[in-house]
Amino acid sequence: MRSLALLLSCAAVLAAGCSKEPESTPVATPKKPAVAQAADHDEHSYAEPQKVAIADLALDIAVDFDAKTIGGTATYTLDWKDKTATQLVLDTRDLTIAKVEGEANNAWAPLQYALAAKDPVLGSKLTIETPARNAKVKVTYTSSPEASGLQWLTPEMTEGKQLPFMFSQSQQIHARSWVPLQDTPQVRYTYSAHVTSRPDVMVLMSADNDPAAARDGDYTFKMPQKIPSYLMAIAAGDLVFKPISARSGVWAEPAMVDKATKEFEDTEKMIATTEQLYGPYRWDRYDMLVLPPSFPYGGMENPRLSFITPTVIVGDKTLVSLIAHELAHSWSGNLVTFSSAKHGWLNEGFTSYVENRIVESLYGKEQSSMEYAIARNGLKKEIVTMPEATQALAVKPGTKLDADDALSAVSYDKGAWFLQMLEERFGRQEFDAFLRGYFDHFAFQSITTEQFLAYAKKNLFDKHPNLVSDAEIQEWIYAPGIPAGAPQVQSRGFSNTDTARIAWQGSGQLPNPQITNTWITQQWVHFIEGMGDKLTVEQVKQLDDAYHFTGTANGEIAMRWYPLTIRSGYVDARPEIAKFIERVGRRKLIMPIYEELVKTPDGLAFAQDTFARAKPGYHPITTGSVEAVLAKASAGK
């Protein structure tokens, strides 16, 4: 999952899919139940895949917009690995379980089960007694209207304002809130689904969506490639399709589809570029679903159907590195998957590296260098605020880590930095061949950092001895901070931006419009980020009069400009700040604004009032993040 989010982010640690973006305010992790530690144990799941694993899932469910629930049956085809095991343990959160059945002799019979009390982090453990080790088990269930992985929007909250909208966000551990599952990336399974809904909405899933499907309230899906649970996805609303190429296109509301298709028109070029580098695209289609602005992340890499925030549609393609990121997950993350949250960099670090290679190929070295520089500047600021144990790429066993903290800038940007270091040491041609072999070797598997390192030792390090030392590798992977020898990037565009800013701060004379008229988003981001903690009101007004930052449609600029105005006491921006955080639910864009507002009593009151209006349109994940910031500020008044 990504954002230009992290790319253009100096935001802090997070909670998907895409997919998650970092969250700027650390939230205390509730105490988790004690679980016996096994080799590469996923502490964020109750499942016992070493005993039995789901091989296939068949859903027969109904989407009920009135009740705001998904309900029906989930039928599992099971792979019994331990022939002495007599229980199937599933993860759930706020699900109502009606009955559980097992298949034997071509008939279904009731099975005993127990649903444990809810843990605030993990949800409720569902233990099913299976003394006969049934080949198939079926659970009849209904989700809660407050399911953490679903958002239900009224027609007024959509672009077209005619039909309701629903979408899921399963990463990291939210799939269990709408399907009982072994909700761990250690388990990969195929799935099929029969979904019914009101007949005037189109239903889509992370599966074989048919661009020509009729909108009739009755849909079937199949995902023939094995996926982990966090890549399960569903959406329903007033959705239409427009193609980009024979294998790619955009699903969106009618009012948005043309604009999105134009912005993302380079997608087929991105696919072809990545195939040349790292081998064939193995998921048949790559479509994108543009969600309402309430989507809490930049994107979520659901296979065959990436979920995308509309906040990257700014008319000049300067934020489409997010599309490159979600596409890159088709190799790094979806194809080769981290086995637990503590190995999150195997998904996000590799994806951020591949993303940058796509950007360089299509848009040039200068833009890719600027994006690397912004990401690394943000990482440098963030990493010093993090506990040392979570500054490592691979978090050591025994370290307490919220599942969503796997999506910090360390996983994304330190991970990509490490891979760029390897590229420089071994040469791009050799490193590209290594990565292509890596994706082939571990295709459709979930792995650990140690498995990656063993493969790299055999297929890269030992083949070219003395280019990188074991001590360097250990420092990058397991030590805190950023290694002193980390390679640096230079940007001519940023040099020009710095020169213009410094000259203005010294003389009060704004740069010639002939210079700034050629700047792209990344340069404006760098221009604002370099302003320091605050400016005088007069300086802010001068900038605003010249560049019209207040009211900008570009969220990457807004998330940096509005906190600067708040720190500088520029109250003229308040009305547009309110409009922005009421309209947008993408946490990466709005959390820095809330965090700045709550630092003063007046700002806190403004934030509370604005949130009260915005809350009905926020995703549950966004709501939780904002409420935590407001509660902490209120307690400290």
mmCIF file of C-alpha atoms in Angstrom, residues 184-410:
data_model
loop_
_atom_site.group_PDB
_atom_site.id
_atom_site.type_symbol
_atom_site.label_atom_id
_atom_site.label_comp_id
_atom_site.label_asym_id
_atom_site.label_seq_id
_atom_site.Cartn_x
_atom_site.Cartn_y
_atom_site.Cartn_z
ATOM 1 C CA THR A 184 -2.462 -13.956 8.547
ATOM 2 C CA PRO A 185 -0.245 -13.540 5.465
ATOM 3 C CA GLN A 186 1.228 -16.954 6.263
ATOM 4 C CA VAL A 187 -1.898 -18.507 4.711
ATOM 5 C CA ARG A 188 -2.581 -18.103 0.990
ATOM 6 C CA TYR A 189 -5.743 -19.428 -0.640
ATOM 7 C CA THR A 190 -7.841 -19.234 -3.789
ATOM 8 C CA TYR A 191 -11.382 -17.950 -3.523
ATOM 9 C CA SER A 192 -14.709 -17.663 -5.286
ATOM 10 C CA ALA A 193 -17.746 -15.593 -4.367
ATOM 11 C CA HIS A 194 -21.427 -15.264 -5.125
ATOM 12 C CA VAL A 195 -22.565 -11.798 -4.035
ATOM 13 C CA THR A 196 -26.066 -10.343 -4.075
ATOM 14 C CA SER A 197 -26.932 -6.682 -3.530
ATOM 15 C CA ARG A 198 -29.505 -4.076 -4.418
ATOM 16 C CA PRO A 199 -29.759 -4.196 -8.220
ATOM 17 C CA ASP A 200 -28.766 -0.581 -8.919
ATOM 18 C CA VAL A 201 -25.190 -0.868 -7.622
ATOM 19 C CA MET A 202 -22.204 -2.564 -9.241
ATOM 20 C CA VAL A 203 -20.254 -4.977 -7.021
ATOM 21 C CA LEU A 204 -16.520 -5.558 -7.547
ATOM 22 C CA MET A 205 -13.957 -7.741 -5.768
ATOM 23 C CA SER A 206 -10.213 -8.382 -5.856
ATOM 24 C CA ALA A 207 -10.911 -11.055 -8.461
ATOM 25 C CA ASP A 208 -11.933 -11.520 -12.110
ATOM 26 C CA ASN A 209 -14.143 -8.469 -12.560
ATOM 27 C CA ASP A 210 -15.780 -8.379 -15.981
ATOM 28 C CA PRO A 211 -15.626 -4.899 -17.559
ATOM 29 C CA ALA A 212 -18.804 -5.776 -19.479
ATOM 30 C CA ALA A 213 -20.739 -7.182 -16.514
ATOM 31 C CA ALA A 214 -24.385 -6.191 -16.220
ATOM 32 C CA ARG A 215 -25.473 -4.262 -13.151
ATOM 33 C CA ASP A 216 -28.211 -6.578 -11.836
ATOM 34 C CA GLY A 217 -27.576 -7.251 -8.148
ATOM 35 C CA ASP A 218 -26.248 -10.783 -8.690
ATOM 36 C CA TYR A 219 -22.517 -11.290 -9.216
ATOM 37 C CA THR A 220 -19.989 -14.119 -9.249
ATOM 38 C CA PHE A 221 -16.225 -13.867 -8.855
ATOM 39 C CA LYS A 222 -13.203 -16.131 -8.949
ATOM 40 C CA MET A 223 -9.631 -15.563 -7.817
ATOM 41 C CA PRO A 224 -7.565 -18.487 -9.163
ATOM 42 C CA GLN A 225 -4.228 -17.294 -7.754
ATOM 43 C CA LYS A 226 -3.551 -17.861 -4.065
ATOM 44 C CA ILE A 227 -3.661 -14.667 -1.997
ATOM 45 C CA PRO A 228 -3.293 -13.770 1.692
ATOM 46 C CA SER A 229 -6.355 -12.544 3.579
ATOM 47 C CA TYR A 230 -5.346 -8.864 3.642
ATOM 48 C CA LEU A 231 -5.816 -8.788 -0.138
ATOM 49 C CA MET A 232 -9.484 -9.777 0.076
ATOM 50 C CA ALA A 233 -11.502 -6.786 -1.108
ATOM 51 C CA ILE A 234 -15.049 -5.823 -2.026
ATOM 52 C CA ALA A 235 -16.746 -2.615 -3.168
ATOM 53 C CA ALA A 236 -20.218 -1.651 -4.337
ATOM 54 C CA GLY A 237 -21.633 1.579 -5.710
ATOM 55 C CA ASP A 238 -22.488 3.607 -8.787
ATOM 56 C CA LEU A 239 -19.490 2.362 -10.740
ATOM 57 C CA VAL A 240 -18.729 2.384 -14.457
ATOM 58 C CA PHE A 241 -15.705 1.168 -16.396
ATOM 59 C CA LYS A 242 -13.454 2.837 -18.956
ATOM 60 C CA PRO A 243 -10.509 0.988 -20.542
ATOM 61 C CA ILE A 244 -6.913 2.162 -20.748
ATOM 62 C CA SER A 245 -5.618 -0.911 -22.577
ATOM 63 C CA ALA A 246 -6.736 -4.465 -23.303
ATOM 64 C CA ARG A 247 -5.772 -5.527 -19.779
ATOM 65 C CA SER A 248 -6.192 -2.368 -17.730
ATOM 66 C CA GLY A 249 -8.807 0.260 -17.019
ATOM 67 C CA VAL A 250 -10.577 2.400 -14.453
ATOM 68 C CA TRP A 251 -13.716 1.776 -12.402
ATOM 69 C CA ALA A 252 -15.157 4.955 -10.907
ATOM 70 C CA GLU A 253 -18.314 6.926 -10.399
ATOM 71 C CA PRO A 254 -19.591 8.353 -13.712
ATOM 72 C CA ALA A 255 -18.542 11.911 -12.807
ATOM 73 C CA MET A 256 -14.972 10.806 -12.076
ATOM 74 C CA VAL A 257 -14.191 8.096 -14.633
ATOM 75 C CA ASP A 258 -13.021 10.281 -17.546
ATOM 76 C CA LYS A 259 -10.791 12.440 -15.373
ATOM 77 C CA ALA A 260 -9.238 9.381 -13.692
ATOM 78 C CA THR A 261 -8.673 7.543 -16.976
ATOM 79 C CA LYS A 262 -6.847 10.559 -18.397
ATOM 80 C CA GLU A 263 -4.673 10.927 -15.274
ATOM 81 C CA PHE A 264 -3.800 7.214 -15.240
ATOM 82 C CA GLU A 265 -3.377 6.794 -19.003
ATOM 83 C CA ASP A 266 0.263 5.679 -18.590
ATOM 84 C CA THR A 267 -0.724 2.559 -16.647
ATOM 85 C CA GLU A 268 -0.163 0.145 -19.536
ATOM 86 C CA LYS A 269 3.293 1.662 -20.049
ATOM 87 C CA MET A 270 3.963 1.057 -16.349
ATOM 88 C CA ILE A 271 2.943 -2.592 -16.645
ATOM 89 C CA ALA A 272 5.126 -3.131 -19.705
ATOM 90 C CA THR A 273 8.088 -1.394 -18.050
ATOM 91 C CA THR A 274 7.849 -3.563 -14.940
ATOM 92 C CA GLU A 275 7.514 -6.733 -17.032
ATOM 93 C CA GLN A 276 10.720 -5.858 -18.862
ATOM 94 C CA LEU A 277 12.505 -5.466 -15.547
ATOM 95 C CA TYR A 278 11.080 -8.251 -13.401
ATOM 96 C CA GLY A 279 9.109 -10.711 -15.501
ATOM 97 C CA PRO A 280 5.522 -11.183 -16.624
ATOM 98 C CA TYR A 281 2.487 -9.715 -14.898
ATOM 99 C CA ARG A 282 0.810 -12.806 -13.421
ATOM 100 C CA TRP A 283 -2.627 -11.521 -12.418
ATOM 101 C CA ASP A 284 -4.268 -11.292 -15.884
ATOM 102 C CA ARG A 285 -5.872 -7.839 -15.484
ATOM 103 C CA TYR A 286 -4.750 -4.685 -13.681
ATOM 104 C CA ASP A 287 -7.707 -2.409 -13.073
ATOM 105 C CA MET A 288 -8.071 0.519 -10.676
ATOM 106 C CA LEU A 289 -11.074 1.502 -8.583
ATOM 107 C CA VAL A 290 -11.221 5.199 -7.711
ATOM 108 C CA LEU A 291 -12.879 5.474 -4.317
ATOM 109 C CA PRO A 292 -14.551 8.457 -2.643
ATOM 110 C CA PRO A 293 -12.246 10.925 -0.822
ATOM 111 C CA SER A 294 -12.978 9.190 2.512
ATOM 112 C CA PHE A 295 -10.660 6.290 1.610
ATOM 113 C CA PRO A 296 -8.111 6.376 4.457
ATOM 114 C CA TYR A 297 -5.039 5.573 2.347
ATOM 115 C CA GLY A 298 -3.409 6.582 -0.898
ATOM 116 C CA GLY A 299 -3.931 3.178 -2.438
ATOM 117 C CA MET A 300 -4.415 -0.484 -1.643
ATOM 118 C CA GLU A 301 -2.853 -3.122 -3.844
ATOM 119 C CA ASN A 302 -5.792 -5.539 -4.005
ATOM 120 C CA PRO A 303 -4.853 -7.962 -6.802
ATOM 121 C CA ARG A 304 -6.482 -7.265 -10.168
ATOM 122 C CA LEU A 305 -8.221 -4.203 -8.669
ATOM 123 C CA SER A 306 -6.100 -1.605 -6.881
ATOM 124 C CA PHE A 307 -8.132 0.775 -4.732
ATOM 125 C CA ILE A 308 -7.047 4.369 -5.384
ATOM 126 C CA THR A 309 -7.678 7.682 -3.618
ATOM 127 C CA PRO A 310 -9.031 10.482 -5.838
ATOM 128 C CA THR A 311 -6.622 12.888 -4.111
ATOM 129 C CA VAL A 312 -3.862 11.905 -6.575
ATOM 130 C CA ILE A 313 -5.890 13.141 -9.547
ATOM 131 C CA VAL A 314 -4.500 16.664 -9.926
ATOM 132 C CA GLY A 315 -4.412 17.001 -13.714
ATOM 133 C CA ASP A 316 -0.670 16.848 -14.401
ATOM 134 C CA LYS A 317 0.297 13.239 -13.508
ATOM 135 C CA THR A 318 2.757 14.438 -10.857
ATOM 136 C CA LEU A 319 1.207 12.127 -8.249
ATOM 137 C CA VAL A 320 0.821 8.989 -10.351
ATOM 138 C CA SER A 321 3.831 7.400 -8.692
ATOM 139 C CA LEU A 322 1.091 6.084 -6.412
ATOM 140 C CA ILE A 323 -0.193 4.020 -9.360
ATOM 141 C CA ALA A 324 3.370 2.822 -9.957
ATOM 142 C CA HIS A 325 3.534 1.802 -6.302
ATOM 143 C CA GLU A 326 0.273 -0.165 -6.265
ATOM 144 C CA LEU A 327 1.182 -1.829 -9.556
ATOM 145 C CA ALA A 328 4.645 -2.740 -8.227
ATOM 146 C CA HIS A 329 2.929 -4.671 -5.442
ATOM 147 C CA SER A 330 1.839 -7.137 -8.125
ATOM 148 C CA TRP A 331 5.407 -8.417 -7.874
ATOM 149 C CA SER A 332 6.527 -7.373 -4.393
ATOM 150 C CA GLY A 333 3.824 -8.093 -1.854
ATOM 151 C CA ASN A 334 1.097 -9.819 -3.830
ATOM 152 C CA LEU A 335 3.388 -12.292 -5.602
ATOM 153 C CA VAL A 336 6.081 -12.550 -2.910
ATOM 154 C CA THR A 337 4.533 -11.714 0.443
ATOM 155 C CA PHE A 338 5.855 -10.972 3.919
ATOM 156 C CA SER A 339 4.989 -13.779 6.332
ATOM 157 C CA SER A 340 4.101 -11.450 9.205
ATOM 158 C CA ALA A 341 4.018 -7.749 10.017
ATOM 159 C CA LYS A 342 7.553 -7.856 11.447
ATOM 160 C CA HIS A 343 8.871 -8.440 7.933
ATOM 161 C CA GLY A 344 6.839 -5.568 6.452
ATOM 162 C CA TRP A 345 9.791 -4.168 4.514
ATOM 163 C CA LEU A 346 9.706 -7.210 2.205
ATOM 164 C CA ASN A 347 6.438 -5.805 0.870
ATOM 165 C CA GLU A 348 6.834 -2.054 1.133
ATOM 166 C CA GLY A 349 10.581 -1.551 0.776
ATOM 167 C CA PHE A 350 10.769 -3.677 -2.367
ATOM 168 C CA THR A 351 7.645 -2.009 -3.746
ATOM 169 C CA SER A 352 8.967 1.506 -3.091
ATOM 170 C CA TYR A 353 12.202 0.577 -4.884
ATOM 171 C CA VAL A 354 10.349 -0.871 -7.895
ATOM 172 C CA GLU A 355 8.015 2.149 -7.907
ATOM 173 C CA ASN A 356 10.984 4.470 -8.212
ATOM 174 C CA ARG A 357 12.393 2.441 -11.090
ATOM 175 C CA ILE A 358 9.057 2.744 -12.913
ATOM 176 C CA VAL A 359 8.960 6.512 -12.306
ATOM 177 C CA GLU A 360 12.528 6.903 -13.576
ATOM 178 C CA SER A 361 11.754 4.911 -16.719
ATOM 179 C CA LEU A 362 8.603 6.860 -17.602
ATOM 180 C CA TYR A 363 9.197 10.342 -16.180
ATOM 181 C CA GLY A 364 12.967 10.659 -15.928
ATOM 182 C CA LYS A 365 15.805 10.431 -13.440
ATOM 183 C CA GLU A 366 15.192 13.940 -12.114
ATOM 184 C CA GLN A 367 11.650 13.203 -10.920
ATOM 185 C CA SER A 368 12.666 9.880 -9.390
ATOM 186 C CA SER A 369 15.537 11.593 -7.571
ATOM 187 C CA MET A 370 13.211 14.262 -6.183
ATOM 188 C CA GLU A 371 10.815 11.620 -4.906
ATOM 189 C CA TYR A 372 13.640 9.648 -3.302
ATOM 190 C CA ALA A 373 14.930 12.824 -1.648
ATOM 191 C CA ILE A 374 11.526 13.801 -0.215
ATOM 192 C CA ALA A 375 10.963 10.307 1.132
ATOM 193 C CA ARG A 376 14.398 10.152 2.747
ATOM 194 C CA ASN A 377 14.143 13.597 4.282
ATOM 195 C CA GLY A 378 10.885 12.503 5.848
ATOM 196 C CA LEU A 379 12.426 9.252 7.070
ATOM 197 C CA LYS A 380 15.305 11.110 8.713
ATOM 198 C CA LYS A 381 12.862 13.281 10.676
ATOM 199 C CA GLU A 382 10.609 10.396 11.642
ATOM 200 C CA ILE A 383 13.096 7.726 12.578
ATOM 201 C CA VAL A 384 14.559 9.706 15.480
ATOM 202 C CA THR A 385 11.108 9.738 17.123
ATOM 203 C CA MET A 386 10.708 5.950 16.927
ATOM 204 C CA PRO A 387 11.762 3.343 19.496
ATOM 205 C CA GLU A 388 15.073 1.821 18.456
ATOM 206 C CA ALA A 389 13.574 -1.639 18.115
ATOM 207 C CA THR A 390 11.196 -0.469 15.384
ATOM 208 C CA GLN A 391 13.907 1.401 13.472
ATOM 209 C CA ALA A 392 15.211 -1.921 12.137
ATOM 210 C CA LEU A 393 13.947 -3.286 8.840
ATOM 211 C CA ALA A 394 13.332 -6.712 10.370
ATOM 212 C CA VAL A 395 11.871 -6.370 13.855
ATOM 213 C CA LYS A 396 13.419 -8.846 16.264
ATOM 214 C CA PRO A 397 11.300 -11.598 17.881
ATOM 215 C CA GLY A 398 9.806 -10.507 21.190
ATOM 216 C CA THR A 399 9.447 -6.852 20.146
ATOM 217 C CA LYS A 400 5.915 -5.567 20.642
ATOM 218 C CA LEU A 401 4.646 -4.217 17.343
ATOM 219 C CA ASP A 402 1.151 -3.205 16.376
ATOM 220 C CA ALA A 403 0.243 -4.860 13.076
ATOM 221 C CA ASP A 404 -0.176 -1.527 11.383
ATOM 222 C CA ASP A 405 3.195 -0.213 12.563
ATOM 223 C CA ALA A 406 4.652 -2.456 9.864
ATOM 224 C CA LEU A 407 3.766 0.406 7.546
ATOM 225 C CA SER A 408 6.110 3.006 8.981
ATOM 226 C CA ALA A 409 8.501 4.964 6.786
ATOM 227 C CA VAL A 410 11.196 2.490 7.871
#
